[in-house]
């Protein structure tokens, strides 16, 4: 199936697009130069929209053929991952017979495997924003449609392929998506009617003992291609002598040169070195005009600043990134669980949660990173793990002793286990749990400021109870992005200044099927925005929101995501992408953009 159907030249799917309607005069949209807009009316408002299959401006077969030649035959028609389980994929470019039992069995058995989904051309690891279409099934006669998956994919192998894709999308006013791993909670790796540029093949990793570049830095560094994932670079860094480490996310499958750094990039080393964005030394990028550029503190410095936390898929496509690396250290870790096997008394359980979370400032001030889940299985506090980088088990236990003493005072039982490791990398592989793909949910989140814990902690715990009571659950990350980073470096990246005083970053999850009735989806979104996350926002007014793990539809998202940095980011966006070639929900400059007609067409409100 993949050898024929996915190769554009061996299919006839695009031939139907040669018979298009006579094109009307090009629509002029103030401030945007794209030659072809599609006028629509939705909800009483007028819109100018990107071009989609069936529109007069959708490229014809000859144009797609020319693009395919330009990108070395790497343009593919996209078919949803679950299609081999169906007799027919009913796509926007034509029907395709897709049933293949062996392929279906493979997809079904690997559906929840992150790396399997990552290696696919245009899958989203979490399926809500795909419209949850065409999931694996045991009934081949069911209907498989494209849903909100992209229409076509460029499997880019060179920078020239990326440039060609950007130019083609700009010249034809297509919705463009940049995908590396699809590791995204907000659906930014998929999009109805879109063209995707897949950058996952860019796998180069190069280490340097003494980086010499524009930044005032001469230590060790690593340069990675756009497709490199955390587990890949960490493994190679650990093999160096002495072993090195870099700031990455908690999840090992995340790409380290794209959306992670553009959103900021927090992880277990954030206490010591800030965000991944704070460690960036240089980028090679392709901007919306299709030009390959270097961005660092001396060359295109405004772009360099914006790429360091100013918003994913907003300013340019990163093809290569250079980061600082650091000496790895012996580390200790400890797991903690309190659940119904320890107590069924809700009052006692929440008192234990209050004690645990009340020590968040103590934990981060002592250099700990804490990853925890709350309410994933009802009354459940799952801390896996407490991380003490550079600490012995005795030193880690000493930091945690006041918490355990308070647990003893209230008589709460718990399960705990500790371990010691030669390096943090060893701890990372042994103690962080594997995450899964393939589930459907809405994701929100908020952060808890130091002042909120110190002055308003009872309200914070009450907000936690509201979150769980609304059918949601939470994932917490305790760190301080201002703890180990010199204050004179805080403004060097575009991340929200409020993050420097955060001690806990929360992800909230509201389970909902992507194919649920529209009324149910609207109700779930309302519950996330105005019940779940609103409780956290009200209880923690000194917090902020992290663009990669948050509700993009929250009120005043500009302030929540970037604070005082937003006006400058908006001006930089207008400079580098004046035509709106790139789009990512709720990023600088997207105020006038909406996905109308049940979240399909991307349009400018007139």
Coordinates of C-alpha atoms in Angstrom, one line a residue:
X1 CA 0.0 0.0 0.0
X2 CA 2.6 2.6 1.0
X3 CA 4.8 2.0 -2.0
X4 CA 1.9 2.8 -4.5
X5 CA -0.7 4.8 -2.8
X6 CA 1.7 7.2 -1.1
X7 CA 3.7 7.9 -4.2
X8 CA 2.1 10.7 -6.1
X9 CA 3.4 9.7 -9.5
X10 CA 1.9 6.1 -9.3
X11 CA -1.6 7.3 -8.5
X12 CA -4.2 9.2 -10.5
X13 CA -5.8 10.9 -7.5
X14 CA -5.1 14.4 -8.6
X15 CA -6.4 14.1 -12.2
X16 CA -9.9 15.1 -11.1
X17 CA -8.6 18.5 -10.0
X18 CA -7.8 19.5 -13.6
X19 CA -11.4 20.4 -14.2
X20 CA -11.8 23.4 -12.1
X21 CA -14.2 26.3 -12.1
X22 CA -13.3 29.5 -14.0
X23 CA -11.3 31.5 -11.5
X24 CA -12.8 34.8 -10.5
X25 CA -10.7 37.9 -10.1
X26 CA -8.1 37.6 -7.4
X27 CA -9.4 38.8 -4.1
X28 CA -7.4 41.6 -2.5
X29 CA -7.1 41.3 1.3
X30 CA -5.5 44.3 3.0
X31 CA -2.1 43.6 4.4
X32 CA -1.8 40.1 2.8
X33 CA -0.3 39.7 -0.7
X34 CA -1.5 36.1 -1.5
X35 CA -3.0 36.2 -5.0
X36 CA -5.9 33.9 -4.5
X37 CA -8.4 34.0 -1.7
X38 CA -11.7 32.2 -1.4
X39 CA -14.6 34.3 -0.1
X40 CA -16.8 32.6 2.4
X41 CA -19.5 33.7 4.9
X42 CA -19.9 31.9 8.2
X43 CA -21.8 32.8 11.4
X44 CA -22.9 36.2 10.0
X45 CA -19.3 37.3 9.1
X46 CA -17.3 37.5 5.9
X47 CA -14.0 35.7 5.5
X48 CA -11.2 35.4 3.0
X49 CA -9.9 31.8 3.1
X50 CA -6.9 29.8 2.0
X51 CA -7.3 27.5 -1.0
X52 CA -8.6 24.0 -0.6
X53 CA -9.5 21.0 -2.8
X54 CA -12.4 21.9 -5.1
X55 CA -11.7 25.7 -4.9
X56 CA -11.0 27.5 -8.2
X57 CA -7.4 28.3 -6.9
X58 CA -6.5 24.8 -5.9
X59 CA -3.4 23.8 -8.0
X60 CA -4.1 21.6 -10.9
X61 CA -2.4 18.3 -11.6
X62 CA 0.3 19.8 -13.7
X63 CA 1.3 22.2 -10.9
X64 CA 1.4 19.4 -8.4
X65 CA 3.5 17.3 -10.8
X66 CA 5.9 20.1 -11.2
X67 CA 6.2 20.5 -7.4
X68 CA 6.8 16.7 -7.1
X69 CA 9.6 16.9 -9.6
X70 CA 11.2 19.8 -7.7
X71 CA 11.2 17.9 -4.4
X72 CA 12.7 14.8 -6.0
X73 CA 9.5 12.7 -6.1
X74 CA 8.9 13.1 -2.4
X75 CA 5.4 14.5 -2.6
X76 CA 2.8 12.1 -1.4
X77 CA -1.0 11.9 -1.1
X78 CA -1.7 11.5 2.6
X79 CA -3.9 8.6 3.8
X80 CA -4.8 8.2 7.4
X81 CA -2.8 5.6 9.4
X82 CA -5.9 3.4 10.0
X83 CA -6.8 3.1 6.4
X84 CA -5.4 -0.4 5.9
X85 CA -8.3 -1.6 8.1
X86 CA -10.9 -0.3 5.7
X87 CA -11.9 -1.5 2.3
X88 CA -11.9 2.0 0.9
X89 CA -10.4 5.4 1.8
X90 CA -12.8 8.1 0.6
X91 CA -10.4 11.0 0.2
X92 CA -10.9 14.5 -1.1
X93 CA -8.9 13.6 -4.2
X94 CA -10.7 10.3 -5.0
X95 CA -11.4 6.9 -3.5
X96 CA -8.6 4.4 -2.9
X97 CA -8.9 0.7 -2.1
X98 CA -6.8 0.3 1.0
X99 CA -7.6 -2.9 2.9
X100 CA -4.6 -4.9 3.8
X101 CA -4.9 -7.3 6.8
X102 CA -1.2 -7.4 7.6
X103 CA -0.9 -3.7 7.5
X104 CA -4.1 -3.4 9.6
X105 CA -2.7 -5.7 12.2
X106 CA 0.5 -3.7 12.3
X107 CA -1.3 -0.4 12.8
X108 CA -3.7 -1.8 15.3
X109 CA -1.0 -3.3 17.5
X110 CA 1.1 -0.1 17.3
X111 CA -1.6 2.5 17.5
X112 CA -0.6 3.6 21.0
X113 CA 3.1 3.5 20.3
X114 CA 4.5 7.0 20.0
X115 CA 7.5 6.2 17.8
X116 CA 5.3 4.2 15.4
X117 CA 3.1 7.3 14.9
X118 CA 6.1 9.6 14.7
X119 CA 7.6 7.7 11.8
X120 CA 4.4 8.1 9.7
X121 CA 4.2 10.9 7.2
X122 CA 1.5 13.1 8.8
X123 CA 0.0 11.4 11.8
X124 CA -0.9 13.4 14.9
X125 CA 0.1 11.6 18.1
X126 CA -3.1 12.6 19.8
X127 CA -6.2 12.3 17.6
X128 CA -8.7 14.9 18.8
X129 CA -7.7 17.5 16.2
X130 CA -7.8 14.9 13.4
X131 CA -11.6 14.6 14.0
X132 CA -10.7 11.1 15.2
X133 CA -11.3 9.8 11.8
X134 CA -10.3 6.4 10.4
X135 CA -9.1 4.7 13.6
X136 CA -8.2 1.0 13.3
X137 CA -11.3 -1.1 13.1
X138 CA -12.3 -4.8 12.8
X139 CA -15.2 -3.8 10.4
X140 CA -13.6 -3.1 7.0
X141 CA -16.9 -1.9 5.6
X142 CA -16.9 1.1 7.9
X143 CA -16.2 4.6 6.4
X144 CA -12.7 6.0 6.3
X145 CA -12.3 9.6 5.4
X146 CA -9.5 12.1 5.7
X147 CA -11.1 14.1 8.5
X148 CA -8.7 16.9 9.5
X149 CA -5.6 15.1 8.4
X150 CA -3.5 16.9 5.7
X151 CA -4.2 16.3 2.0
X152 CA -0.6 16.1 0.7
X153 CA 2.9 15.7 2.3
X154 CA 6.4 16.6 1.2
X155 CA 8.8 14.1 2.8
X156 CA 11.6 16.6 2.7
X157 CA 15.1 15.3 2.4
X158 CA 17.0 18.6 1.7
X159 CA 16.6 22.2 2.6
X160 CA 15.7 22.8 -1.1
X161 CA 12.7 20.6 -0.6
X162 CA 11.5 22.7 2.3
X163 CA 12.1 25.8 0.4
X164 CA 10.1 24.5 -2.6
X165 CA 7.2 23.6 -0.3
X166 CA 7.1 27.0 1.4
X167 CA 7.2 28.8 -1.9
X168 CA 4.5 26.6 -3.4
X169 CA 2.2 27.1 -0.4
X170 CA 2.8 30.9 -0.5
X171 CA 2.3 31.3 -4.2
X172 CA -0.9 29.2 -4.2
X173 CA -2.2 30.4 -0.8
X174 CA -2.4 26.9 0.7
X175 CA -2.5 26.1 4.4
X176 CA 1.0 25.0 5.3
X177 CA 1.9 22.8 8.2
X178 CA 5.4 21.9 9.4
X179 CA 5.7 18.4 11.0
X180 CA 8.6 16.6 12.6
X181 CA 7.2 14.1 15.1
X182 CA 3.6 15.1 15.4
X183 CA 4.2 15.3 19.2
X184 CA 1.7 18.1 19.8
X185 CA -1.3 18.5 22.1
X186 CA -2.9 21.3 20.1
X187 CA -3.3 19.7 16.7
X188 CA -0.6 21.9 15.0
X189 CA 0.8 18.9 13.1
X190 CA -2.5 18.3 11.3
X191 CA -5.0 20.5 9.5
X192 CA -8.0 20.1 7.2
X193 CA -7.1 20.5 3.5
X194 CA -3.4 21.3 4.2
X195 CA 0.0 20.7 2.7
X196 CA 2.5 19.3 5.1
X197 CA 6.3 19.6 5.0
X198 CA 7.7 16.6 7.0
X199 CA 11.2 17.4 8.4
X200 CA 11.8 14.2 10.2
X201 CA 14.6 13.0 7.9
X202 CA 17.0 15.7 9.1
X203 CA 18.9 13.6 11.5
X204 CA 22.4 15.1 11.8
X205 CA 24.0 15.4 15.2
X206 CA 27.3 17.1 15.7
X207 CA 29.1 17.8 19.0
X208 CA 31.7 20.5 19.7
X209 CA 34.0 20.7 22.7
X210 CA 34.5 24.5 22.2
X211 CA 31.7 26.3 20.4
X212 CA 32.9 29.4 18.6
X213 CA 30.0 31.5 17.4
X214 CA 28.2 34.9 17.6
X215 CA 27.1 34.3 21.2
X216 CA 29.4 35.1 24.1
X217 CA 29.9 31.5 24.8
X218 CA 32.8 29.1 24.3
X219 CA 31.8 25.9 26.0
X220 CA 30.5 22.6 24.7
X221 CA 27.6 22.5 22.3
X222 CA 25.6 20.2 20.0
X223 CA 24.1 21.0 16.6
X224 CA 21.1 18.9 15.6
X225 CA 18.9 18.6 12.5
X226 CA 15.2 19.3 12.6
X227 CA 14.2 15.7 12.9
X228 CA 16.4 14.7 15.9
X229 CA 14.5 13.5 19.0
X230 CA 15.6 13.8 22.6
X231 CA 16.4 10.1 23.1
X232 CA 18.7 10.2 20.1
X233 CA 20.8 13.2 21.1
X234 CA 20.9 12.2 24.7
X235 CA 22.2 8.8 23.9
X236 CA 25.0 10.2 21.8
X237 CA 25.8 12.8 24.4
X238 CA 26.1 10.2 27.1
X239 CA 28.6 8.3 25.1
X240 CA 31.0 11.2 25.1
X241 CA 33.9 11.3 27.5
X242 CA 33.0 12.8 29.9
X243 CA 29.2 12.3 29.4
X244 CA 27.3 15.4 28.4
X245 CA 23.6 16.3 28.7
X246 CA 21.4 19.0 27.3
X247 CA 18.0 20.5 28.2
X248 CA 15.2 18.5 26.7
X249 CA 11.6 17.8 27.5
X250 CA 10.6 15.1 30.0
X251 CA 9.3 13.0 27.1
X252 CA 12.1 11.2 25.2
X253 CA 10.4 11.2 21.8
X254 CA 10.0 15.0 21.5
X255 CA 11.9 16.7 18.7
X256 CA 14.5 19.1 20.0
X257 CA 14.9 21.6 17.1
X258 CA 11.3 22.7 16.3
X259 CA 8.2 23.3 18.3
X260 CA 9.9 22.5 21.6
X261 CA 12.4 25.3 21.5
X262 CA 9.9 27.7 19.8
X263 CA 7.5 27.2 22.7
X264 CA 10.3 27.5 25.3
X265 CA 11.2 23.9 26.1
X266 CA 11.1 22.9 29.7
X267 CA 12.5 19.7 31.3
X268 CA 14.3 18.1 34.1
X269 CA 17.4 20.4 33.7
X270 CA 15.3 23.6 33.7
X271 CA 16.2 24.3 37.4
X272 CA 19.8 24.6 36.4
X273 CA 19.9 26.1 32.9
X274 CA 16.4 27.5 32.2
X275 CA 14.4 26.6 29.2
X276 CA 15.9 24.9 26.1
X277 CA 15.3 28.3 24.5
X278 CA 17.8 29.8 27.0
X279 CA 20.5 27.4 25.9
X280 CA 20.1 28.0 22.1
X281 CA 23.2 29.5 20.4
X282 CA 22.2 29.6 16.7
X283 CA 19.5 28.4 14.2
X284 CA 19.5 27.8 10.5
X285 CA 16.0 28.5 9.3
X286 CA 13.9 29.0 6.2
X287 CA 11.7 32.0 6.4
X288 CA 8.3 32.6 4.7
X289 CA 10.0 34.0 1.6
X290 CA 11.7 30.7 1.1
X291 CA 15.2 31.9 1.9
X292 CA 17.7 29.9 4.1
X293 CA 19.0 32.2 6.8
X294 CA 21.2 32.1 9.9
X295 CA 19.8 33.5 13.1
X296 CA 21.9 34.2 16.2
X297 CA 22.7 37.1 18.5
X298 CA 24.5 39.0 15.8
X299 CA 22.8 38.0 12.6
X300 CA 19.0 38.4 12.3
X301 CA 19.0 38.9 16.1
X302 CA 15.3 39.8 16.3
X303 CA 14.4 36.5 14.6
X304 CA 16.8 34.6 16.9
X305 CA 15.1 36.1 19.9
X306 CA 11.6 35.3 18.7
X307 CA 12.5 31.7 17.8
X308 CA 13.6 31.2 21.4
X309 CA 10.1 30.7 22.9
X310 CA 8.1 33.2 20.8
X311 CA 5.7 30.6 19.4
X312 CA 5.9 27.3 17.4
X313 CA 5.4 27.4 13.6
X314 CA 5.1 31.2 13.7
X315 CA 8.3 32.8 12.4
X316 CA 10.3 30.3 10.3
X317 CA 11.1 26.6 9.7
X318 CA 14.1 25.5 11.8
X319 CA 16.3 23.1 9.8
X320 CA 19.2 23.1 12.3
X321 CA 19.7 24.2 15.9
X322 CA 22.8 24.6 18.1
X323 CA 22.5 24.3 21.9
X324 CA 24.8 24.4 24.9
X325 CA 25.6 21.1 26.4
X326 CA 26.6 20.4 30.0
X327 CA 28.5 17.8 32.1
X328 CA 26.2 15.0 33.2
X329 CA 26.3 14.2 36.9
X330 CA 25.5 11.3 39.3
X331 CA 21.8 11.6 40.2
X332 CA 19.2 10.1 42.6
X333 CA 15.5 9.6 42.1
X334 CA 12.5 8.6 44.2
X335 CA 9.0 7.5 43.3
X336 CA 5.9 8.1 45.4
X337 CA 2.4 6.8 45.2
X338 CA -0.7 7.6 47.3
X339 CA -3.9 6.0 46.0
X340 CA -7.0 4.0 47.2
X341 CA -4.8 1.2 48.2
X342 CA -3.4 3.5 50.9
X343 CA -6.6 5.4 51.9
X344 CA -10.2 5.7 50.7
X345 CA -10.7 8.8 53.0
X346 CA -10.9 11.7 50.5
X347 CA -10.2 14.3 53.3
X348 CA -7.0 12.5 54.2
X349 CA -6.0 12.1 50.6
X350 CA -6.4 15.8 49.9
X351 CA -4.5 16.7 53.0
X352 CA -1.6 14.6 51.7
X353 CA -1.8 16.4 48.3
X354 CA -1.8 19.7 50.2
X355 CA 1.4 18.7 52.1
X356 CA 3.1 17.4 48.9
X357 CA 2.3 20.5 46.8
X358 CA 3.0 22.9 49.7
X359 CA 6.7 21.9 49.4
X360 CA 6.9 22.9 45.7
X361 CA 9.0 26.0 46.5
X362 CA 11.2 23.9 48.8
X363 CA 11.7 21.3 46.2
X364 CA 12.8 23.6 43.4
X365 CA 14.9 25.8 45.7
X366 CA 16.9 22.7 46.5
X367 CA 17.4 21.8 42.9
X368 CA 14.8 19.1 42.5
X369 CA 12.7 18.4 39.5
X370 CA 9.3 16.7 40.2
X371 CA 7.0 15.0 37.7
X372 CA 3.6 14.0 39.0
X373 CA 0.1 13.0 37.9
X374 CA -3.0 13.7 39.9
X375 CA -6.3 12.0 39.4
X376 CA -5.4 9.8 36.4
X377 CA -7.1 6.9 38.2
X378 CA -9.5 8.6 40.5
X379 CA -8.0 9.4 43.9
X380 CA -4.4 9.0 42.9
X381 CA -1.2 11.0 43.4
X382 CA 1.5 9.5 41.3
X383 CA 5.0 11.1 41.6
X384 CA 7.4 9.4 39.1
X385 CA 9.9 10.7 39.9
X386 CA 11.5 13.2 42.3
X387 CA 14.8 14.0 40.5
X388 CA 18.0 15.1 42.3
X389 CA 20.5 15.9 39.7
X390 CA 24.0 15.9 41.2
X391 CA 22.6 14.5 44.5
X392 CA 23.3 11.3 46.4
X393 CA 20.3 9.3 47.7
X394 CA 21.0 10.6 51.2
X395 CA 20.9 14.2 50.0
X396 CA 17.7 13.6 48.1
X397 CA 16.1 12.0 51.1
X398 CA 17.2 15.0 53.3
X399 CA 15.3 17.4 51.0
X400 CA 12.2 15.2 51.1
X401 CA 12.3 14.5 54.8
X402 CA 10.1 17.4 56.0
X403 CA 7.4 16.2 53.6
X404 CA 7.6 12.6 54.8
X405 CA 7.5 13.8 58.4
X406 CA 4.3 15.7 57.7
X407 CA 2.9 12.6 56.1
X408 CA 3.6 10.7 59.3
X409 CA 1.8 13.4 61.4
X410 CA -1.4 12.9 59.5
X411 CA -1.1 9.1 59.3
X412 CA -1.2 8.8 55.6
X413 CA 0.3 5.6 54.1
X414 CA 2.2 5.6 50.8
X415 CA 4.5 3.6 48.6
X416 CA 8.0 4.9 47.9
X417 CA 11.2 3.6 46.2
X418 CA 14.5 5.3 45.6
X419 CA 17.4 4.6 43.3
X420 CA 20.9 6.0 42.6
X421 CA 22.5 6.4 39.1
X422 CA 25.9 7.2 37.6
X423 CA 24.4 9.9 35.4
X424 CA 21.1 11.8 35.0
X425 CA 20.8 10.1 31.6
X426 CA 20.7 6.7 33.3
X427 CA 18.0 8.0 35.7
X428 CA 16.1 9.5 32.7
X429 CA 15.9 6.1 31.0
X430 CA 15.1 4.1 34.1
X431 CA 12.6 6.3 36.0
X432 CA 10.6 8.3 33.5
X433 CA 7.6 6.3 32.3
X434 CA 6.9 5.7 28.6
X435 CA 4.1 7.9 27.2
X436 CA 1.5 6.7 24.7
X437 CA -0.1 8.0 21.5
X438 CA -3.5 7.5 19.9
X439 CA -5.7 8.9 22.6
X440 CA -8.2 11.7 22.1
X441 CA -8.6 14.6 24.6
X442 CA -8.6 18.4 25.0
X443 CA -5.5 19.8 26.7
X444 CA -5.2 22.9 28.8
X445 CA -2.9 24.1 31.6
X446 CA -1.6 26.8 33.8
X447 CA 1.4 27.5 36.0
X448 CA 1.6 28.2 39.7
X449 CA 3.7 31.1 40.8
X450 CA 5.9 31.1 43.8
X451 CA 3.8 33.8 45.4
X452 CA 0.6 31.8 44.8
X453 CA 2.0 28.9 46.8
X454 CA 3.3 31.1 49.5
X455 CA 0.2 33.3 49.9
X456 CA -2.8 31.4 48.4
X457 CA -2.1 27.7 48.7
X458 CA -5.4 26.6 50.1
X459 CA -7.1 28.1 47.0
X460 CA -4.6 26.3 44.7
X461 CA -5.5 22.9 46.3
X462 CA -9.2 23.8 46.0
X463 CA -8.7 24.5 42.3
X464 CA -7.1 21.1 42.0
X465 CA -10.2 19.6 43.5
X466 CA -12.3 21.5 41.0
X467 CA -10.2 20.1 38.1
X468 CA -10.7 16.5 39.2
X469 CA -14.4 17.1 40.0
X470 CA -15.0 18.3 36.5
X471 CA -13.9 15.0 35.0
X472 CA -10.4 16.2 34.2
X473 CA -6.9 15.2 35.5
X474 CA -3.6 16.9 35.8
X475 CA 0.1 16.4 35.0
X476 CA 2.5 18.5 37.0
X477 CA 6.1 19.6 36.5
X478 CA 7.9 21.3 39.4
X479 CA 10.8 23.4 38.3
X480 CA 12.0 27.0 38.4
X481 CA 13.2 28.5 35.2
X482 CA 14.8 31.3 37.1
X483 CA 16.6 29.3 39.7
X484 CA 19.9 28.4 38.0
X485 CA 19.9 30.9 35.1
X486 CA 21.6 34.3 35.9
X487 CA 19.0 37.1 36.0
X488 CA 20.8 39.1 33.4
X489 CA 20.0 36.3 30.9
X490 CA 16.3 36.1 31.6
X491 CA 15.3 38.4 28.8
X492 CA 17.6 36.9 26.2
X493 CA 14.8 34.6 25.0
X494 CA 11.1 35.4 24.2
X495 CA 9.5 33.2 26.9
X496 CA 7.0 35.0 29.2
X497 CA 9.0 36.7 32.0
X498 CA 6.5 35.3 34.5
X499 CA 8.0 31.9 33.9
X500 CA 11.0 32.9 36.0
X501 CA 8.9 32.8 39.2
X502 CA 6.9 29.7 38.4
X503 CA 7.3 26.6 40.6
X504 CA 4.8 24.2 39.0
X505 CA 3.6 23.9 35.4
X506 CA 0.4 22.0 35.0
X507 CA -1.2 20.2 32.1
X508 CA -5.0 19.6 32.4
X509 CA -6.7 16.9 30.3
X510 CA -10.4 16.7 29.4
X511 CA -11.1 13.3 27.6
X512 CA -13.3 13.7 24.6
X513 CA -13.5 11.9 21.3
X514 CA -12.5 13.9 18.2
X515 CA -15.5 12.4 16.5
X516 CA -17.9 13.3 19.3
X517 CA -21.1 15.3 18.4
X518 CA -20.3 19.0 17.9
X519 CA -22.4 19.9 20.9
X520 CA -20.4 17.6 23.1
X521 CA -17.1 19.0 21.8
X522 CA -18.3 22.5 22.4
X523 CA -19.3 21.6 26.0
X524 CA -15.9 19.9 26.6
X525 CA -14.1 23.0 25.4
X526 CA -16.2 25.3 27.5
X527 CA -15.6 23.1 30.6
X528 CA -11.8 23.2 29.9
X529 CA -11.7 26.9 29.4
X530 CA -14.2 28.2 31.9
X531 CA -14.3 25.6 34.7
X532 CA -11.1 23.5 34.8
X533 CA -8.4 26.1 33.7
X534 CA -10.5 29.0 35.1
X535 CA -10.2 27.5 38.6
X536 CA -6.4 27.4 38.2
X537 CA -6.2 30.9 36.7
X538 CA -8.2 32.3 39.6
X539 CA -6.3 30.6 42.3
X540 CA -2.9 31.4 40.8
X541 CA -3.0 34.9 39.4
X542 CA 0.8 35.1 39.4
X543 CA 1.0 32.2 36.9
X544 CA 1.0 32.1 33.1
X545 CA 0.4 29.6 30.4
X546 CA 2.8 27.5 28.3
X547 CA 2.0 27.6 24.6
X548 CA 2.9 23.9 23.9
X549 CA 0.8 22.5 26.7
X550 CA -2.3 24.7 27.2
X551 CA -5.7 25.8 26.0
X552 CA -5.2 27.9 22.9
X553 CA -8.7 29.3 23.3
X554 CA -8.3 30.7 26.7
X555 CA -9.2 34.4 27.1
X556 CA -6.4 36.9 26.7
X557 CA -4.0 34.3 25.4
X558 CA -1.5 36.9 24.2
X559 CA -0.9 37.9 27.8
X560 CA -1.1 34.4 29.2
X561 CA 1.5 33.0 26.8
X562 CA 4.0 35.9 26.4
X563 CA 3.1 38.7 28.8
X564 CA 5.0 41.9 28.1
X565 CA 6.9 40.3 25.2
X566 CA 3.9 40.0 23.0
X567 CA 4.0 43.5 21.3
X568 CA 7.6 42.9 20.2
X569 CA 6.8 39.4 19.0
X570 CA 3.8 40.7 17.0
X571 CA 6.1 43.2 15.2
X572 CA 8.7 40.5 14.4
X573 CA 6.0 38.3 13.0
X574 CA 4.7 41.0 10.7
X575 CA 8.3 41.6 9.5
X576 CA 9.2 38.0 8.8
X577 CA 5.9 36.6 7.7
X578 CA 3.8 39.5 6.3
X579 CA 1.7 37.2 4.1
X580 CA 0.6 34.7 6.8
X581 CA 2.4 31.8 5.2
X582 CA 2.8 30.0 8.6
X583 CA 0.0 29.4 11.0
X584 CA -0.2 27.9 14.4
X585 CA -3.3 28.5 16.6
X586 CA -3.0 31.4 19.1
X587 CA 0.5 32.5 18.2
X588 CA 1.6 36.1 17.5
X589 CA -0.2 37.7 14.7
X590 CA -3.1 35.2 14.4
X591 CA -5.8 37.4 15.9
X592 CA -7.7 37.7 12.6
X593 CA -7.3 34.1 11.6
X594 CA -10.1 31.6 12.3
X595 CA -10.9 28.0 11.4
X596 CA -14.5 28.3 10.2
X597 CA -17.1 25.8 9.0
X598 CA -16.7 23.4 12.0
X599 CA -13.0 23.9 12.3
X600 CA -12.0 23.2 8.7
X601 CA -11.2 26.3 6.5
X602 CA -8.4 28.6 7.7
X603 CA -9.6 32.1 7.0
X604 CA -9.1 35.8 7.7
X605 CA -12.0 37.6 9.2
X606 CA -12.9 40.6 7.0

